[in-house]
Coordinates of C-alpha atoms in Angstrom, one line a residue:
V1282 CA -21.9 51.2 95.2
E1283 CA -21.7 52.0 98.9
G1284 CA -20.3 50.7 102.1
C1285 CA -18.8 47.5 100.7
T1286 CA -15.6 45.8 101.7
I1287 CA -13.5 44.3 98.7
H1288 CA -10.3 42.6 99.4
E1289 CA -7.8 40.1 98.3
Y1290 CA -8.9 40.2 94.7
G1291 CA -6.9 39.5 91.5
R1292 CA -5.6 36.1 92.5
T1293 CA -6.7 34.4 89.4
Y1294 CA -6.5 37.3 87.0
F1295 CA -3.8 39.5 88.4
G1296 CA -5.1 42.7 86.5
A1297 CA -8.5 42.6 88.2
V1298 CA -9.7 45.7 89.7
G1299 CA -11.5 46.3 93.0
L1300 CA -14.3 48.5 91.6
I1301 CA -14.5 49.4 88.0
V1302 CA -16.9 51.8 85.7
F1303 CA -16.2 51.2 82.1
Q1304 CA -18.5 53.3 79.7
A1305 CA -21.1 54.8 81.9
S1306 CA -22.0 57.9 83.9
R1307 CA -23.7 59.2 87.1
N1308 CA -22.3 56.3 89.1
R1309 CA -21.6 56.8 92.9
L1310 CA -18.7 54.7 94.4
V1311 CA -19.0 55.9 98.1
R1312 CA -17.5 54.8 101.6
N1313 CA -16.1 51.5 100.3
E1314 CA -13.0 49.9 101.6
V1315 CA -10.7 48.2 99.0
H1316 CA -7.6 46.7 100.0
H1317 CA -5.0 43.9 99.4
G1318 CA -5.6 43.5 95.6
N1319 CA -2.9 42.9 93.0
Y1320 CA -3.9 45.9 90.8
T1321 CA -5.9 49.2 90.9
A1322 CA -8.4 49.7 93.7
I1323 CA -11.0 51.9 91.6
S1324 CA -10.8 52.6 88.0
I1325 CA -13.1 54.8 86.2
G1326 CA -13.4 55.3 82.1
W1327 CA -12.3 53.1 79.3
T1328 CA -11.5 55.6 76.5
W1329 CA -7.8 56.2 75.5
G1330 CA -7.2 59.7 74.3
Y1331 CA -9.5 62.5 73.6
K1332 CA -12.2 60.9 71.6
E1333 CA -15.8 61.3 72.9
S1334 CA -16.7 59.1 75.8
P1335 CA -20.0 58.1 77.5
C1336 CA -18.2 58.4 80.8
H1337 CA -18.9 61.5 82.8
H1338 CA -20.4 62.7 86.1
N1339 CA -19.3 59.8 88.3
I1340 CA -18.4 60.2 91.9
V1341 CA -15.8 58.5 93.9
E1342 CA -16.0 59.8 97.5
E1343 CA -14.9 58.8 101.0
N1344 CA -13.4 55.4 100.0
V1345 CA -10.4 53.8 102.0
L1346 CA -7.9 52.2 99.4
H1347 CA -4.9 50.6 100.9
H1348 CA -2.3 48.0 100.3
I1349 CA -2.8 47.7 96.5
G1350 CA -0.2 46.1 94.1
N1351 CA 1.6 43.7 96.3
D1352 CA 4.8 44.2 94.2
M1353 CA 2.9 42.2 91.5
L1354 CA 2.1 44.4 88.5
S1355 CA 3.1 47.9 87.3
D1356 CA 1.2 51.0 86.1
M1357 CA -1.5 51.3 88.6
G1358 CA -3.2 53.5 90.9
G1359 CA -5.4 53.8 94.0
V1360 CA -7.7 55.8 91.7
Y1361 CA -7.0 55.1 88.0
L1362 CA -8.7 57.5 85.5
L1363 CA -8.9 57.3 82.0
G1364 CA -10.4 59.4 79.0
P1365 CA -12.6 62.6 78.9
Q1366 CA -14.9 62.7 82.2
P1367 CA -16.5 66.0 82.6
G1368 CA -18.1 66.1 85.8
T1369 CA -16.5 63.2 87.4
V1370 CA -15.1 64.0 91.1
V1371 CA -12.6 62.1 93.3
R1372 CA -13.2 63.6 96.6
R1373 CA -12.2 62.9 100.4
N1374 CA -10.6 59.5 99.7
R1375 CA -8.0 58.0 101.9
I1376 CA -5.2 56.1 99.8
H1377 CA -2.1 54.5 101.1
D1378 CA 0.4 51.7 100.7
I1379 CA 0.5 51.4 97.0
F1380 CA 3.5 49.2 95.8
C1381 CA 4.2 48.1 92.1
H1382 CA 6.5 45.6 90.7
D1383 CA 8.6 48.0 88.5
Y1384 CA 7.0 51.3 87.9
G1385 CA 3.8 53.2 88.4
G1386 CA 2.5 52.8 92.0
W1387 CA 0.6 56.1 92.0
G1388 CA -2.1 57.2 94.4
L1389 CA -4.3 59.3 92.1
Y1390 CA -3.5 58.6 88.4
T1391 CA -4.9 60.4 85.5
D1392 CA -3.9 58.4 82.5
E1393 CA -4.3 59.0 78.7
G1394 CA -6.7 61.6 77.9
S1395 CA -8.2 62.1 81.4
S1396 CA -10.0 65.5 81.2
E1397 CA -12.1 67.8 83.0
I1398 CA -11.8 65.8 86.4
V1399 CA -11.7 67.3 89.8
L1400 CA -9.6 65.5 92.4
E1401 CA -10.0 67.3 95.7
E1402 CA -9.6 66.7 99.6
N1403 CA -8.0 63.3 99.2
I1404 CA -5.3 62.0 101.6
V1405 CA -2.5 60.0 99.8
W1406 CA 0.4 58.6 101.7
N1407 CA 3.0 56.0 101.4
C1408 CA 2.9 55.2 97.6
Q1409 CA 5.8 53.8 96.1
S1410 CA 5.5 56.4 93.1
A1411 CA 4.1 59.9 92.9
G1412 CA 1.0 60.7 94.9
F1413 CA -0.5 62.3 92.0
H1414 CA 0.6 61.4 88.4
Q1415 CA -0.7 62.7 84.9
H1416 CA 0.2 60.6 82.0
Y1417 CA -1.4 63.1 79.6
G1418 CA -4.8 64.8 79.7
R1419 CA -6.6 68.2 79.8
D1420 CA -8.2 70.6 82.2
N1421 CA -8.0 68.5 85.4
T1422 CA -8.1 70.2 88.7
V1423 CA -6.2 68.8 91.8
R1424 CA -6.7 70.9 94.8
N1425 CA -6.9 70.9 98.7
N1426 CA -5.2 67.4 98.9
L1427 CA -2.6 66.0 101.3
F1428 CA 0.3 64.0 99.9
V1429 CA 2.7 62.5 102.4
D1430 CA 5.9 60.4 101.8
C1431 CA 5.1 59.3 98.1
G1432 CA 8.0 58.6 95.8
E1433 CA 8.9 60.5 92.6
G1434 CA 8.6 63.7 94.4
G1435 CA 4.8 63.7 95.3
L1436 CA 3.8 65.1 91.8
R1437 CA 4.6 63.9 88.3
R1438 CA 3.7 64.9 84.8
S1439 CA 4.8 62.6 82.0
R1440 CA 3.8 64.2 78.7
D1441 CA 4.1 67.6 77.4
E1442 CA 1.0 69.1 75.6
M1443 CA 0.3 72.6 74.5
H1444 CA -3.3 72.9 76.4
R1445 CA -3.8 73.2 79.9
S1446 CA -2.8 69.8 81.3
F1447 CA -4.0 70.4 84.9
T1448 CA -4.3 73.0 87.8
F1449 CA -2.5 72.0 90.9
E1450 CA -3.6 74.3 93.7
H1451 CA -3.9 74.6 97.6
N1452 CA -2.2 71.1 98.1
V1453 CA 0.1 70.1 100.7
V1454 CA 3.2 67.9 99.7
V1455 CA 5.4 66.2 102.2
C1456 CA 8.4 64.1 100.9
R1457 CA 10.9 61.9 102.6
E1458 CA 13.6 63.7 100.3
P1459 CA 13.4 67.3 99.5
R1460 CA 12.4 66.6 95.6
F1461 CA 8.8 67.5 95.1
V1462 CA 8.2 67.5 91.4
G1463 CA 9.2 65.2 88.6
G1464 CA 8.5 64.2 85.1
N1465 CA 8.3 66.3 81.9
W1466 CA 7.9 70.1 82.4
K1467 CA 9.6 71.5 79.3
N1468 CA 6.7 72.8 77.4
G1469 CA 2.8 73.1 77.6
D1470 CA 0.5 74.6 80.2
T1471 CA 0.1 73.8 83.7
R1472 CA -0.9 76.1 86.5
L1473 CA 0.5 75.3 90.0
H1474 CA 0.0 77.9 92.7
N1475 CA -0.4 78.4 96.5
N1476 CA 0.8 75.0 97.5
L1477 CA 2.8 73.9 100.5
Y1478 CA 5.9 71.6 100.3
F1479 CA 8.0 70.2 103.1
S1480 CA 10.6 67.6 103.8
S1481 CA 12.4 67.1 107.1
A1482 CA 15.6 65.7 105.3
A1483 CA 18.6 67.9 104.9
G1484 CA 19.3 69.5 101.6
T1485 CA 18.1 72.1 99.2
P1486 CA 14.3 71.8 98.2
T1487 CA 14.2 71.0 94.4
F1488 CA 11.3 71.1 91.8
N1489 CA 12.1 69.1 88.7
G1490 CA 15.9 69.8 89.5
R1491 CA 15.4 73.5 90.2
S1492 CA 15.4 75.8 93.3
L1493 CA 11.9 77.2 94.3
A1494 CA 12.9 80.6 93.2
D1495 CA 14.0 79.3 89.7
W1496 CA 10.9 77.1 89.6
Q1497 CA 8.7 80.2 90.4
A1498 CA 10.6 82.4 87.9
A1499 CA 9.5 79.8 85.1
G1500 CA 6.0 80.6 86.2
H1501 CA 5.2 77.7 88.4
D1502 CA 3.9 77.8 92.0
V1503 CA 3.3 81.4 92.3
G1504 CA 2.4 81.8 96.0
S1505 CA 3.6 78.4 97.0
R1506 CA 6.2 78.0 99.9
V1507 CA 8.2 75.5 101.8
A1508 CA 7.2 75.2 105.4
D1509 CA 6.2 72.4 108.0
P1510 CA 2.5 71.6 107.8
K1511 CA 2.8 70.3 111.3
L1512 CA 0.9 66.9 110.9
I1513 CA -0.6 65.7 114.2
D1514 CA 1.0 62.4 113.5
P1515 CA 3.5 61.9 110.4
A1516 CA 2.8 58.3 110.5
R1517 CA -1.0 58.7 110.0
P1518 CA -1.6 61.7 107.8
D1519 CA -5.4 61.2 108.1
F1520 CA -5.3 62.4 111.6
G1521 CA -5.0 65.9 110.0
L1522 CA -3.0 69.0 110.8
Q1523 CA -2.2 70.9 114.1
A1524 CA -4.4 73.9 114.8
D1525 CA -1.5 76.2 114.0
S1526 CA -0.5 74.7 110.7
P1527 CA 0.5 77.1 107.9

């Protein structure tokens, strides 16, 4: 599915999705624009939990997904993923203006059992909830993304599990308030490292209620720091970073 424009969907069935792949593999959703729908823009996978799924090696690339949710429903994403999906890649998408009714207006959303998925080089901004949220899953990789002005601190993890939930590396997270990480981080295994965080608001930066030093002492975000990434235009993160950006 390439080069399509899909908009103002979900007027009769509010839970309709712009582009959806259920139980199928090796599909490509590339360079589409999906906007002004009442629910998720792109959804891949339809297996809850970790049981074997025929959904794998799907590509979601260079799509523009915006103005989704319209304060109509909850628990949605610009890209919503579900179940084991080895080889699935979500890459170089632009996602912005996601607004839910009550909870869950996320940019990138790995829901129940999402596993072995790569989410990279996406630009996500102005989402009501976190830019990236994982309910629960295994061995996902979130790298080289830019998250700007998303609620819930930019990054959220909901369920503790004892296996590796995800790796979060080389991302830039810019928040309106200096609170960058939310959710449940008591137990389990995640690997966060070499990320850049920034907020122009006054106050001490916190990571799930901890200072950066305490957060790093607990084993998170080794090599990460707080610094201005120097966006060319903070209102349009897709314009990129200045040449001297850290």
